[in-house]
Amino acid sequence: MSKRDELIEKYAADIKEKFGQDPDMDLLTKVAVGLGPAIYNLDASKVSGGDEKELETVKNNFLIKKLGLSDSPELMDAITSVIDIYGRSDKNKHRAVIYYQLAKHFGKESIYN
């Protein structure tokens, strides 16, 4: 099993355990691939839920630029909701899982097709 496949399995386990969902493995794989080498970097592969600058980056670079959403308070509300479900105290909030959840939340899975 490749390193990427191992990481995707880890992400899938988080989706099952933290969110109580059966992950769409095709979408999860595409999200992970879309993140490129960032998934292998310990710092870049995680999202700090308590860092406002980091959350702004998720909003601007992923929700607005990648998913094509318009800036609104709803974007940060969605990010906060995903972080809360993931667990604010969990230091291992994987960027791929957060992006996957946000893509599903906004019904933007087609971006990855």
Coordinates of N, CA and C in Angstrom, one line a residue:
M1 N 0.8 -1.2 0.0 CA 0.0 0.0 0.0 C 0.9 1.2 0.0
S2 N 0.6 2.2 -0.9 CA 1.4 3.4 -1.0 C 1.1 4.3 0.2
K3 N 2.0 5.3 0.4 CA 1.8 6.2 1.5 C 0.5 7.0 1.4
R4 N 0.2 7.4 0.1 CA -1.0 8.1 -0.1 C -2.2 7.2 0.3
D5 N -2.2 6.0 -0.1 CA -3.3 5.1 0.2 C -3.5 4.9 1.7
E6 N -2.3 4.9 2.4 CA -2.4 4.8 3.9 C -3.0 6.0 4.5
L7 N -2.6 7.2 4.0 CA -3.2 8.4 4.5 C -4.7 8.5 4.2
I8 N -5.1 8.1 3.0 CA -6.6 8.1 2.7 C -7.3 7.2 3.6
E9 N -6.8 6.0 3.9 CA -7.4 5.1 4.9 C -7.5 5.8 6.3
K10 N -6.5 6.5 6.7 CA -6.6 7.3 7.9 C -7.7 8.3 7.9
Y11 N -7.8 9.0 6.8 CA -8.8 10.0 6.6 C -10.2 9.4 6.7
A12 N -10.4 8.2 6.0 CA -11.6 7.5 6.0 C -12.0 7.1 7.4
A13 N -11.1 6.7 8.2 CA -11.3 6.3 9.6 C -11.8 7.5 10.4
D14 N -11.2 8.6 10.2 CA -11.6 9.8 10.9 C -13.1 10.2 10.5
I15 N -13.4 10.1 9.2 CA -14.8 10.4 8.8 C -15.8 9.5 9.5
K16 N -15.4 8.2 9.6 CA -16.3 7.2 10.2 C -16.4 7.5 11.7
E17 N -15.3 7.7 12.4 CA -15.3 7.8 13.8 C -15.8 9.2 14.3
K18 N -15.3 10.3 13.7 CA -15.6 11.6 14.2 C -16.9 12.1 13.6
F19 N -17.3 11.8 12.4 CA -18.5 12.3 11.8 C -19.6 11.3 11.6
G20 N -19.3 10.0 12.0 CA -20.3 9.0 11.9 C -20.9 8.8 10.5
Q21 N -20.0 8.9 9.5 CA -20.4 8.8 8.1 C -19.6 7.7 7.4
D22 N -20.2 7.1 6.4 CA -19.4 6.2 5.6 C -18.8 7.1 4.5
P23 N -17.5 7.2 4.3 CA -16.9 8.1 3.4 C -17.1 7.6 1.9
D24 N -17.3 8.6 1.1 CA -17.3 8.4 -0.4 C -15.8 8.3 -0.7
M25 N -15.3 7.1 -0.9 CA -13.9 6.9 -1.1 C -13.4 7.5 -2.4
D26 N -14.2 7.6 -3.4 CA -13.8 8.2 -4.7 C -13.6 9.7 -4.5
L27 N -14.5 10.4 -3.8 CA -14.4 11.8 -3.5 C -13.2 12.0 -2.6
L28 N -13.1 11.2 -1.5 CA -12.0 11.4 -0.6 C -10.6 11.3 -1.3
T29 N -10.5 10.3 -2.1 CA -9.3 10.1 -2.9 C -9.0 11.3 -3.8
K30 N -10.0 11.9 -4.4 CA -9.8 13.0 -5.3 C -9.4 14.3 -4.5
V31 N -10.0 14.4 -3.3 CA -9.7 15.6 -2.4 C -8.2 15.4 -2.0
A32 N -7.8 14.2 -1.6 CA -6.4 14.0 -1.2 C -5.4 14.3 -2.3
V33 N -5.7 13.8 -3.5 CA -4.9 14.0 -4.7 C -4.8 15.5 -5.0
G34 N -5.9 16.1 -4.9 CA -6.0 17.6 -5.1 C -5.1 18.4 -4.2
L35 N -4.9 17.9 -3.0 CA -4.0 18.6 -2.1 C -2.5 18.4 -2.4
G36 N -2.2 17.5 -3.3 CA -0.9 17.3 -3.7 C 0.1 16.9 -2.6
P37 N 1.3 17.4 -2.7 CA 2.3 17.1 -1.7 C 2.0 17.6 -0.3
A38 N 1.0 18.4 -0.1 CA 0.7 19.0 1.2 C 0.3 17.8 2.2
I39 N -0.3 16.7 1.7 CA -0.7 15.7 2.6 C 0.4 15.0 3.2
Y40 N 1.6 15.1 2.7 CA 2.8 14.4 3.2 C 3.6 15.3 4.2
N41 N 3.2 16.6 4.2 CA 3.9 17.5 5.1 C 3.1 17.6 6.4
L42 N 3.8 17.3 7.6 CA 3.1 17.3 8.8 C 2.3 18.5 9.2
D43 N 2.9 19.7 8.9 CA 2.2 20.9 9.2 C 1.1 21.3 8.2
A44 N 1.4 21.2 6.9 CA 0.5 21.5 5.9 C -0.7 20.6 5.8
S45 N -0.6 19.4 6.3 CA -1.6 18.4 6.2 C -2.7 18.5 7.2
K46 N -2.5 19.4 8.2 CA -3.4 19.6 9.3 C -4.0 21.0 9.3
V47 N -5.1 21.2 9.9 CA -5.7 22.5 10.1 C -5.8 22.8 11.5
S48 N -5.3 23.9 11.9 CA -5.4 24.4 13.3 C -6.8 25.1 13.5
G49 N -7.7 24.4 14.3 CA -9.0 25.0 14.5 C -9.0 26.3 15.3
G50 N -8.0 26.5 16.1 CA -8.0 27.7 16.9 C -7.2 28.9 16.3
D51 N -6.7 28.7 15.1 CA -5.9 29.8 14.4 C -6.8 30.5 13.4
E52 N -7.3 31.7 13.7 CA -8.2 32.4 12.8 C -7.6 32.6 11.4
K53 N -6.2 32.9 11.4 CA -5.6 33.1 10.1 C -5.7 31.8 9.3
E54 N -5.5 30.7 9.9 CA -5.6 29.4 9.2 C -7.0 29.2 8.7
L55 N -8.0 29.5 9.4 CA -9.4 29.3 9.0 C -9.7 30.2 7.9
E56 N -9.2 31.5 7.9 CA -9.3 32.4 6.8 C -8.7 31.8 5.5
T57 N -7.6 31.2 5.6 CA -6.9 30.5 4.5 C -7.8 29.4 3.9
V58 N -8.4 28.6 4.8 CA -9.3 27.6 4.3 C -10.4 28.2 3.5
K59 N -11.0 29.3 4.1 CA -12.1 30.0 3.5 C -11.7 30.5 2.1
N60 N -10.6 31.3 2.1 CA -10.2 32.0 0.8 C -9.7 31.0 -0.2
N61 N -8.8 30.1 0.2 CA -8.1 29.3 -0.8 C -9.0 28.1 -1.3
F62 N -9.8 27.5 -0.3 CA -10.6 26.4 -0.7 C -12.0 26.7 -1.1
L63 N -12.7 27.3 -0.2 CA -14.1 27.6 -0.4 C -14.4 28.6 -1.5
I64 N -13.6 29.7 -1.5 CA -13.8 30.7 -2.5 C -13.1 30.4 -3.8
K65 N -11.8 30.1 -3.8 CA -11.0 29.9 -5.0 C -11.3 28.5 -5.6
K66 N -11.3 27.5 -4.8 CA -11.4 26.1 -5.4 C -12.9 25.8 -5.7
L67 N -13.8 26.0 -4.7 CA -15.2 25.6 -4.9 C -16.0 26.7 -5.6
G68 N -15.4 27.9 -5.7 CA -16.1 29.0 -6.4 C -17.3 29.6 -5.6
L69 N -17.3 29.5 -4.3 CA -18.4 30.1 -3.5 C -18.1 31.6 -3.3
S70 N -19.2 32.3 -3.1 CA -19.1 33.8 -2.8 C -18.9 33.9 -1.3
D71 N -18.1 34.9 -1.0 CA -17.7 35.2 0.4 C -19.0 35.6 1.2
S72 N -19.2 34.9 2.3 CA -20.4 35.3 3.2 C -20.1 34.7 4.6
P73 N -20.8 35.1 5.6 CA -20.6 34.6 6.9 C -20.9 33.1 7.0
E74 N -21.7 32.6 6.0 CA -22.1 31.1 6.0 C -20.8 30.3 5.8
L75 N -19.8 30.8 5.1 CA -18.6 30.0 4.8 C -17.8 29.7 6.2
M76 N -17.7 30.8 7.0 CA -16.9 30.6 8.2 C -17.8 29.7 9.2
D77 N -19.1 29.9 9.1 CA -20.0 29.1 9.9 C -19.8 27.6 9.6
A78 N -19.7 27.3 8.3 CA -19.5 25.9 7.9 C -18.2 25.4 8.4
I79 N -17.1 26.2 8.2 CA -15.8 25.7 8.7 C -15.9 25.5 10.2
T80 N -16.4 26.4 11.0 CA -16.5 26.2 12.4 C -17.3 25.0 12.8
S81 N -18.4 24.7 12.1 CA -19.2 23.5 12.3 C -18.4 22.2 12.1
V82 N -17.6 22.2 11.0 CA -16.8 21.0 10.7 C -15.7 20.8 11.8
I83 N -15.1 21.9 12.2 CA -14.1 21.9 13.2 C -14.7 21.4 14.6
D84 N -15.9 21.9 14.9 CA -16.5 21.5 16.2 C -16.8 20.0 16.2
I85 N -17.4 19.5 15.0 CA -17.7 18.1 15.0 C -16.4 17.2 15.0
Y86 N -15.3 17.7 14.3 CA -14.1 17.0 14.3 C -13.5 16.9 15.8
G87 N -13.7 18.0 16.5 CA -13.2 18.1 17.9 C -12.2 19.1 18.0
R88 N -12.5 20.2 18.7 CA -11.5 21.3 18.8 C -10.3 20.9 19.5
S89 N -10.4 19.9 20.4 CA -9.2 19.5 21.2 C -8.3 18.5 20.4
D90 N -8.9 18.0 19.3 CA -8.1 17.0 18.5 C -7.1 17.8 17.7
K91 N -5.8 17.5 17.9 CA -4.7 18.2 17.2 C -4.5 17.7 15.8
N92 N -5.1 16.6 15.5 CA -4.9 16.0 14.2 C -6.1 16.1 13.3
K93 N -6.4 17.3 13.0 CA -7.5 17.6 12.1 C -7.0 17.7 10.7
H94 N -7.2 16.6 10.0 CA -6.6 16.5 8.7 C -7.2 17.4 7.7
R95 N -6.4 18.1 6.9 CA -6.9 19.1 5.9 C -7.8 18.4 4.9
A96 N -7.4 17.2 4.5 CA -8.2 16.4 3.5 C -9.6 16.1 4.0
V97 N -9.7 15.8 5.3 CA -11.0 15.5 5.9 C -11.9 16.7 5.9
I98 N -11.3 17.8 6.3 CA -12.0 19.1 6.4 C -12.5 19.6 5.1
Y99 N -11.6 19.5 4.1 CA -12.0 19.9 2.7 C -13.1 18.9 2.2
Y100 N -13.0 17.6 2.4 CA -14.0 16.7 2.0 C -15.4 17.0 2.6
Q101 N -15.4 17.3 3.9 CA -16.6 17.7 4.6 C -17.2 19.0 4.1
L102 N -16.4 19.9 3.8 CA -16.9 21.2 3.3 C -17.4 21.1 1.9
A103 N -16.7 20.3 1.0 CA -17.2 20.0 -0.3 C -18.6 19.4 -0.3
K104 N -18.8 18.4 0.6 CA -20.1 17.8 0.8 C -21.1 18.7 1.3
H105 N -20.7 19.5 2.3 CA -21.7 20.5 3.0 C -22.2 21.4 1.9
F106 N -21.4 21.9 1.0 CA -21.9 22.9 0.0 C -22.3 22.2 -1.3
G107 N -22.4 20.9 -1.3 CA -22.8 20.2 -2.5 C -21.9 20.4 -3.7
K108 N -20.6 20.5 -3.5 CA -19.7 20.9 -4.5 C -18.8 19.7 -4.9
E109 N -19.3 18.5 -4.7 CA -18.5 17.3 -5.0 C -18.1 17.3 -6.5
S110 N -19.0 17.8 -7.4 CA -18.7 17.8 -8.8 C -17.4 18.5 -9.2
I111 N -16.9 19.4 -8.3 CA -15.6 20.1 -8.6 C -14.5 19.1 -8.9
Y112 N -14.7 17.9 -8.2 CA -13.6 16.9 -8.3 C -13.9 15.8 -9.4
N113 N -14.9 16.1 -10.2 CA -15.1 15.1 -11.3 C -14.4 15.5 -12.6

